[in-house]
mmCIF file of C-alpha atoms in Angstrom:
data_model
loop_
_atom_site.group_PDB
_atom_site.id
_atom_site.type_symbol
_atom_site.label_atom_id
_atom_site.label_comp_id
_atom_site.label_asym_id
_atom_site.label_seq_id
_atom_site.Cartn_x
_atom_site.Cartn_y
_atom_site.Cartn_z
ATOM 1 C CA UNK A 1365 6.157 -1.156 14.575
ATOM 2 C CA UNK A 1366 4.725 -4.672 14.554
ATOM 3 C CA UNK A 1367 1.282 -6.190 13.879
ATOM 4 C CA UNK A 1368 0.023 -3.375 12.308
ATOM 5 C CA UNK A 1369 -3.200 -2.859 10.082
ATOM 6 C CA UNK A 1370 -3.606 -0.503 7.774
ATOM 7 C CA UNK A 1371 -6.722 0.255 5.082
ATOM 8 C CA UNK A 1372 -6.102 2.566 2.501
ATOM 9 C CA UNK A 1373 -8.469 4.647 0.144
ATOM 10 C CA UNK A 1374 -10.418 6.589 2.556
ATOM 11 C CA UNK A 1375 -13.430 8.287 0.742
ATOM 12 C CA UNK A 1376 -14.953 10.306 3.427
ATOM 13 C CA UNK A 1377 -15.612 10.573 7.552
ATOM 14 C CA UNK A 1378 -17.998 7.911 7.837
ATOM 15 C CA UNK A 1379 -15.555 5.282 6.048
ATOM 16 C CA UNK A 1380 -12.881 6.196 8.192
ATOM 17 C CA UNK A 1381 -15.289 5.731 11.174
ATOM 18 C CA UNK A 1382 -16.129 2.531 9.739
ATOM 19 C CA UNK A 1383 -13.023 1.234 9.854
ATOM 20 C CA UNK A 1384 -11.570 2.611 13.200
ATOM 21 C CA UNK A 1385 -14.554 0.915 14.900
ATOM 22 C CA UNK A 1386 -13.682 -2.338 13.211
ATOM 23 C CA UNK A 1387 -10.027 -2.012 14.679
ATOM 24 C CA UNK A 1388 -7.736 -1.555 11.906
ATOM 25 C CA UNK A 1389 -4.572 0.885 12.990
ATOM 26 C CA UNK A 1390 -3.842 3.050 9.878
ATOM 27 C CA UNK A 1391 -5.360 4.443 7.602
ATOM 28 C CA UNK A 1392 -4.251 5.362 4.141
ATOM 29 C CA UNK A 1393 -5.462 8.735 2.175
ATOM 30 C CA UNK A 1394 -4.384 8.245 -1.232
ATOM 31 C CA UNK A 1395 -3.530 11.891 -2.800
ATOM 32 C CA UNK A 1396 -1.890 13.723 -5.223
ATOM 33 C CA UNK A 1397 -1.752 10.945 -7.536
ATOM 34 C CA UNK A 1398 -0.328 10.988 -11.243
ATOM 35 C CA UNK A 1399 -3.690 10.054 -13.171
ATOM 36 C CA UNK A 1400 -5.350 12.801 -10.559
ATOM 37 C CA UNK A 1401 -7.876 10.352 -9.491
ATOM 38 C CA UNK A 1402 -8.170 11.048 -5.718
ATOM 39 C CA UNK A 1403 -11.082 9.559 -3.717
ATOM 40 C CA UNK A 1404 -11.577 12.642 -2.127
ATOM 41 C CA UNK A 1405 -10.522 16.425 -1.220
ATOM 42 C CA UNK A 1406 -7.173 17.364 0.765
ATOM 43 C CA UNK A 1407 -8.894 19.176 2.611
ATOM 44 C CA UNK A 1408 -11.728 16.816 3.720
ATOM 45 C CA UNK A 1409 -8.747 14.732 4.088
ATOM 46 C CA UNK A 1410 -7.487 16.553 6.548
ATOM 47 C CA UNK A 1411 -10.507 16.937 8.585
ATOM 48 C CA UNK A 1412 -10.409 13.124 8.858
ATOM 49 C CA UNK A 1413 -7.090 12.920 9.898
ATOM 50 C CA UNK A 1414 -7.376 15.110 12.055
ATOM 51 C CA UNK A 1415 -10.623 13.359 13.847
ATOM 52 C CA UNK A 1416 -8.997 10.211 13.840
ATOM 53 C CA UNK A 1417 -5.675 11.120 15.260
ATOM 54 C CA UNK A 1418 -4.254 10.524 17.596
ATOM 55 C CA UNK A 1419 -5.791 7.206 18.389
ATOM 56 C CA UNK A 1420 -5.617 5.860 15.006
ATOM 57 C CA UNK A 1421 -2.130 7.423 12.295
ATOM 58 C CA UNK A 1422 -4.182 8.898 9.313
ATOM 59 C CA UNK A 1423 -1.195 8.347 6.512
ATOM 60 C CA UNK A 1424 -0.723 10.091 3.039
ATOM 61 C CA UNK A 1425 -0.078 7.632 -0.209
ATOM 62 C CA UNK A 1426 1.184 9.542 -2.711
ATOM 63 C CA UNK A 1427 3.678 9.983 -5.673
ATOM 64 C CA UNK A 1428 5.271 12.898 -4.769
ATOM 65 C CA UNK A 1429 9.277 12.886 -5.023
ATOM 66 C CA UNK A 1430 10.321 16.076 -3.562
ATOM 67 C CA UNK A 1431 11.039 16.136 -0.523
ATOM 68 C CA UNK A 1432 10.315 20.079 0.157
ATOM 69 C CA UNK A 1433 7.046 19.410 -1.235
ATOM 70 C CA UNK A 1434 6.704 16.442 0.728
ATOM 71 C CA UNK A 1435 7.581 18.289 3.912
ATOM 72 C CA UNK A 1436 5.285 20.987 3.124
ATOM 73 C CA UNK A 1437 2.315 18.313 2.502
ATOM 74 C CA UNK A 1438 2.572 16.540 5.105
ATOM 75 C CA UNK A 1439 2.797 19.567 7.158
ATOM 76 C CA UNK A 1440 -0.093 21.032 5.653
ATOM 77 C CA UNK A 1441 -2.514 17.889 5.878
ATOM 78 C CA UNK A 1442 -1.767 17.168 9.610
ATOM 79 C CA UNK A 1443 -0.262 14.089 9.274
ATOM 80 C CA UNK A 1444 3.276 12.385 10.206
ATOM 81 C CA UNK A 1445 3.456 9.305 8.406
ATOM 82 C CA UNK A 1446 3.712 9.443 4.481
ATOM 83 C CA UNK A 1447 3.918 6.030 1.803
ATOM 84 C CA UNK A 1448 6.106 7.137 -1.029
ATOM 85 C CA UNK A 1449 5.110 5.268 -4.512
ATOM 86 C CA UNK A 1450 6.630 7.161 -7.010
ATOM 87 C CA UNK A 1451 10.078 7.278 -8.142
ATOM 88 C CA UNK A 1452 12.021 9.344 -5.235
ATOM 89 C CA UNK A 1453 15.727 9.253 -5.529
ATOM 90 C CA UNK A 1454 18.021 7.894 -2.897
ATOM 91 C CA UNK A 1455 19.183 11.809 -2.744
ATOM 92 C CA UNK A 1456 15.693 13.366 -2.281
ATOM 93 C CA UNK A 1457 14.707 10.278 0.491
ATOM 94 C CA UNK A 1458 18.345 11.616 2.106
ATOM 95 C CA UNK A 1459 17.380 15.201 1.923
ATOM 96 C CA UNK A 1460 14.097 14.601 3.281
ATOM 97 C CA UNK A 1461 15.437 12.681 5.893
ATOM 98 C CA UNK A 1462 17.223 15.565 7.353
ATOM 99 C CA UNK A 1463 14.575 18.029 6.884
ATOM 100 C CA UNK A 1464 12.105 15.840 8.198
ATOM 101 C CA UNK A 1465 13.557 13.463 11.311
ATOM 102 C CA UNK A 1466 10.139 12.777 12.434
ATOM 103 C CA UNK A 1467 8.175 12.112 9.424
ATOM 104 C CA UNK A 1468 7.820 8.081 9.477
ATOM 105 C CA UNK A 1469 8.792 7.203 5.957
ATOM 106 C CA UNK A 1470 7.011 4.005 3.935
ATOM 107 C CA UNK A 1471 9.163 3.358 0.901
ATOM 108 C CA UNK A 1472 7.533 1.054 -1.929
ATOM 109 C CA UNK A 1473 8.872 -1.869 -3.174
ATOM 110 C CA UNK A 1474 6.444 -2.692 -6.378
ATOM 111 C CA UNK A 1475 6.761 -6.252 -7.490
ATOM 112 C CA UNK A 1476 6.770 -7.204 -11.196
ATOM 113 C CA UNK A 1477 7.313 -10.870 -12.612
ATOM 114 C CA UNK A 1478 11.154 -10.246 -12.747
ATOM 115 C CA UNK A 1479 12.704 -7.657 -10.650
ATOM 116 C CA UNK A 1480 13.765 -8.883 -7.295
ATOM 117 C CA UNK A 1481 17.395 -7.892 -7.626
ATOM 118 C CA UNK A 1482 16.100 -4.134 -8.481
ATOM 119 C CA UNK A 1483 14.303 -4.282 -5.212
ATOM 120 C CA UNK A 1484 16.963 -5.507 -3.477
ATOM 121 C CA UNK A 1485 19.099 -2.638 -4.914
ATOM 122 C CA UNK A 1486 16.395 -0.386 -3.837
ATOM 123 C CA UNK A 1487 16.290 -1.701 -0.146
ATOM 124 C CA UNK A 1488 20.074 -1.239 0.002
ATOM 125 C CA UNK A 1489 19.946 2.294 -1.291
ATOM 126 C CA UNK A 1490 16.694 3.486 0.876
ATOM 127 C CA UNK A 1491 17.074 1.465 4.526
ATOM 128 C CA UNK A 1492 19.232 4.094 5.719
ATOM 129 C CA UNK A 1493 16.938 6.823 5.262
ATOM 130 C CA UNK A 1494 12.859 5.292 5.656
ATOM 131 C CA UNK A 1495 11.270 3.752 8.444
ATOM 132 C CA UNK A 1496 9.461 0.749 6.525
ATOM 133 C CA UNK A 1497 9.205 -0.451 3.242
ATOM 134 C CA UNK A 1498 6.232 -1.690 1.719
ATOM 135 C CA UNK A 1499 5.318 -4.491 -0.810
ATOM 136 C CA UNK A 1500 2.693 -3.305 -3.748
ATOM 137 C CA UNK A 1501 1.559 -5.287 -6.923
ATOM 138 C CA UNK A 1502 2.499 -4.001 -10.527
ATOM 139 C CA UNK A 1503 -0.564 -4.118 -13.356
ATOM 140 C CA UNK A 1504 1.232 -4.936 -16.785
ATOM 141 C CA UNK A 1505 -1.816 -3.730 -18.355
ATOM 142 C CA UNK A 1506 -2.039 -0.953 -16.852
ATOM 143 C CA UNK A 1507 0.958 0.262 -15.307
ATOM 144 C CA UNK A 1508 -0.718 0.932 -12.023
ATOM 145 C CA UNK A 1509 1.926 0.384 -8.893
ATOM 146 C CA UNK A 1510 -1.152 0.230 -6.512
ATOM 147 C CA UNK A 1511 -4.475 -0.564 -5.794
ATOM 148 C CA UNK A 1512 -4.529 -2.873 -8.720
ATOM 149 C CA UNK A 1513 -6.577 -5.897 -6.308
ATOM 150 C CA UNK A 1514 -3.563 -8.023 -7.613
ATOM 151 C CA UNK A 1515 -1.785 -10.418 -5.481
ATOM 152 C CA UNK A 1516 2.067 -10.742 -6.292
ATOM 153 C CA UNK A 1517 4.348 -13.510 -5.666
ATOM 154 C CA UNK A 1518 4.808 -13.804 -1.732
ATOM 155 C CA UNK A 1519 7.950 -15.489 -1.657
ATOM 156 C CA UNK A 1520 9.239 -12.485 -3.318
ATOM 157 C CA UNK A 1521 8.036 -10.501 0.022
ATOM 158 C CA UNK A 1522 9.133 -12.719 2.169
ATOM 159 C CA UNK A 1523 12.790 -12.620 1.215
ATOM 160 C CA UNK A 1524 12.827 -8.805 0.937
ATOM 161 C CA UNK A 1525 11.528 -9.198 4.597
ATOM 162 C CA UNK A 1526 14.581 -11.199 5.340
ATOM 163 C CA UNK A 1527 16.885 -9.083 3.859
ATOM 164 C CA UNK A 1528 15.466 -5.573 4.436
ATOM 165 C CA UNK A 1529 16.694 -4.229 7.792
ATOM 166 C CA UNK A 1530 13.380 -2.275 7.946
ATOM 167 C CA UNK A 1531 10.295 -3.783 9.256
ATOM 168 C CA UNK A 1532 7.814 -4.295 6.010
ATOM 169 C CA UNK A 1533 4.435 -3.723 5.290
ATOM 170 C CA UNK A 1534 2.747 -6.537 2.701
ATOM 171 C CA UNK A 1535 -0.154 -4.947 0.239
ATOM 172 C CA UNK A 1536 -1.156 -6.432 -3.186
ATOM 173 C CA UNK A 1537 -4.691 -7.933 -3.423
ATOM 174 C CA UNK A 1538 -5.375 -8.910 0.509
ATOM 175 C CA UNK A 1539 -8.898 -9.676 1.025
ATOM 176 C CA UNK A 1540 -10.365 -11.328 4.457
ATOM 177 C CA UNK A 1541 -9.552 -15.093 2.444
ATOM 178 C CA UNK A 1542 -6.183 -14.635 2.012
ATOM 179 C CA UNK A 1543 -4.769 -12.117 4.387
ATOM 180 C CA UNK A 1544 -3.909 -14.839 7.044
ATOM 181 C CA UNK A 1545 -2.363 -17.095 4.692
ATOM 182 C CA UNK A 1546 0.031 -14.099 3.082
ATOM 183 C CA UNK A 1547 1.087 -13.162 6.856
ATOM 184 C CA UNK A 1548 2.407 -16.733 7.698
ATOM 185 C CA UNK A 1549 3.995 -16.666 4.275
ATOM 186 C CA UNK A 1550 5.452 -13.596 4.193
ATOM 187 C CA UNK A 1551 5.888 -12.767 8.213
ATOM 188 C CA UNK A 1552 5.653 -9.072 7.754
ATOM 189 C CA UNK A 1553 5.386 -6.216 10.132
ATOM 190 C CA UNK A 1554 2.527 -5.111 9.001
ATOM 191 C CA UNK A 1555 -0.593 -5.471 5.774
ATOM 192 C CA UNK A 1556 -2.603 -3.376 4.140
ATOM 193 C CA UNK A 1557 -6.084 -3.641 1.766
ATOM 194 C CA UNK A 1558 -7.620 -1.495 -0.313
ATOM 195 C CA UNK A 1559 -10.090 -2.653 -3.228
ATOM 196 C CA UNK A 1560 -10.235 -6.323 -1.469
ATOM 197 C CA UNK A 1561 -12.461 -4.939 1.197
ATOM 198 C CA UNK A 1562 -14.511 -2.644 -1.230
ATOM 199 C CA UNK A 1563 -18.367 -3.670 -1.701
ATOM 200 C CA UNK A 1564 -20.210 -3.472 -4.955
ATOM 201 C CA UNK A 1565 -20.585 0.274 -4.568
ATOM 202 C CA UNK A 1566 -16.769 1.130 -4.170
ATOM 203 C CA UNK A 1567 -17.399 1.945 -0.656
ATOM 204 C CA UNK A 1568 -15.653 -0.220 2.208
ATOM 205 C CA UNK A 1569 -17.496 -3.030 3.348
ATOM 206 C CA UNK A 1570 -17.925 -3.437 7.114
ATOM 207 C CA UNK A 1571 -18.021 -7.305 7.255
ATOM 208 C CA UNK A 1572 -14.681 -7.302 4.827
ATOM 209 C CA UNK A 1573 -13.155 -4.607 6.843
ATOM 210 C CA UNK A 1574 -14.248 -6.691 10.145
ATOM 211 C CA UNK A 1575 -13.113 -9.928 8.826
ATOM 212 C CA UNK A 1576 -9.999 -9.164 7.029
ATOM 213 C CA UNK A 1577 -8.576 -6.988 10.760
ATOM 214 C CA UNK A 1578 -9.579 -10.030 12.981
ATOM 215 C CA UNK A 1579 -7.790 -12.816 10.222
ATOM 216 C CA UNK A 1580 -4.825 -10.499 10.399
ATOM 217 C CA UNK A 1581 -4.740 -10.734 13.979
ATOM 218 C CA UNK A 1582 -5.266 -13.820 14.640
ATOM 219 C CA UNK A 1583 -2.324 -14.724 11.791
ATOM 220 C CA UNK A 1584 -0.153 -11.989 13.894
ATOM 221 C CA UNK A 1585 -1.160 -13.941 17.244
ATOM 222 C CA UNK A 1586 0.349 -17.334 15.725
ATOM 223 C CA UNK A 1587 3.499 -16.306 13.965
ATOM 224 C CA UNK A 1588 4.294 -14.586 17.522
ATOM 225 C CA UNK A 1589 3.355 -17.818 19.437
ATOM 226 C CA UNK A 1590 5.330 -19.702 17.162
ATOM 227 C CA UNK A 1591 9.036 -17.403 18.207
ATOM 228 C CA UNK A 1592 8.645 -17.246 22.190
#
């Protein structure tokens, strides 16, 4: 899993449309989230995901922490890839593990001003059972671990990327200026955007969406040049 582009936040079929046409990889369907502010339905979720798939991964972002319920969700909505934000214990990310071999697992990693050895304890404890980790942003004023359009400190990333023996995916307030810049930093596996390629009206916008994917590729293109 390399190169990889994901936008997240999916409101409805002709976003997601949007999007796949502009070439990003992944895309994220935020759900069952603690403040119960979903974009949209589950079940026009799944309609998506299932239109989408299997050329593009539809994936669910959510909070959940059990990992029969997570099983069960994922199940339900179609999907085989889930990015786990809240709080899930080493145990339950073990347990779901076995119930679920298949199920590609994101794991956050949600940066604050001061709490890079708590990551790193975090990537110790979850590598063995999650397929990727992923950098987020942390709002102080808020207490929001995602979509908060906030950038984080890179260098942060970048050393979890060197220590993590999962590939990781870099999110935080990436917009088409700055996503090339943040992949040469921070040499993940893989970004993600969310509000930075939202218009006025909330909704994606295409140019964002088009520029942001062909910056990140381009960034991709030269970090890989740079290693043969």
């Amino acid at each position: 899993m390399q190169n990889l582009i994901q936008v997240a936040g999916i409101i409805d079929q002709a976003e997601a449309d949007m999007i796949v046409e502009e070439g990003a990889d992944w895309l994220g369907f935020a759900l069952r989230l603690p403040a119960k502010n979903e974009d949209l339905s589950e079940a026009d979720a799944a309609a998506i995901i299932k239109a989408i798939q299997p050329r593009n991964k539809g994936v669910i972002i959510t909070y959940l922490t059990d990992a029969d319920e997570i099983r069960s969700f994922c199940a339900d909505m179609g999907v085989d890839a889930i990015q786990l934000h809240g709080d899930i214990t080493p145990a339950e990310l073990r347990r779901l593990r076995t119930i679920a071999p298949d199920l590609f697992l994101l794991k956050s990693l949600v940066v604050k001003a001061d709490n890079i050895d708590e990551l790193t304890r975090t990537v110790d404890g979850a590598a063995e059972f999650v397929d990727m980790f992923i950098t987020d942003t942390f709002n102080p004023a808020t207490g929001a671990k995602g979509a908060t359009g906030l950038v984080h400190d890179w260098d942060i990333s970048a050393e979890l990327v060197r220590i993590s023996p999962r590939p990781l995916m870099l999110a935080g307030g990436l917009n088409p200026q700055n996503v090339a810049e943040a992949i040469e930093k921070v040499r993940p596996a893989a970004v993600d955007a969310h509000t930075g390629l939202e218009g006025a009206s909330g909704r994606k916008d295409r140019l964002k969406v088009r520029t942001f994917v062909t910056e990140a590729r381009k960034a991709f293109d030269r970090i890989a040049g740079e290693v043969r």
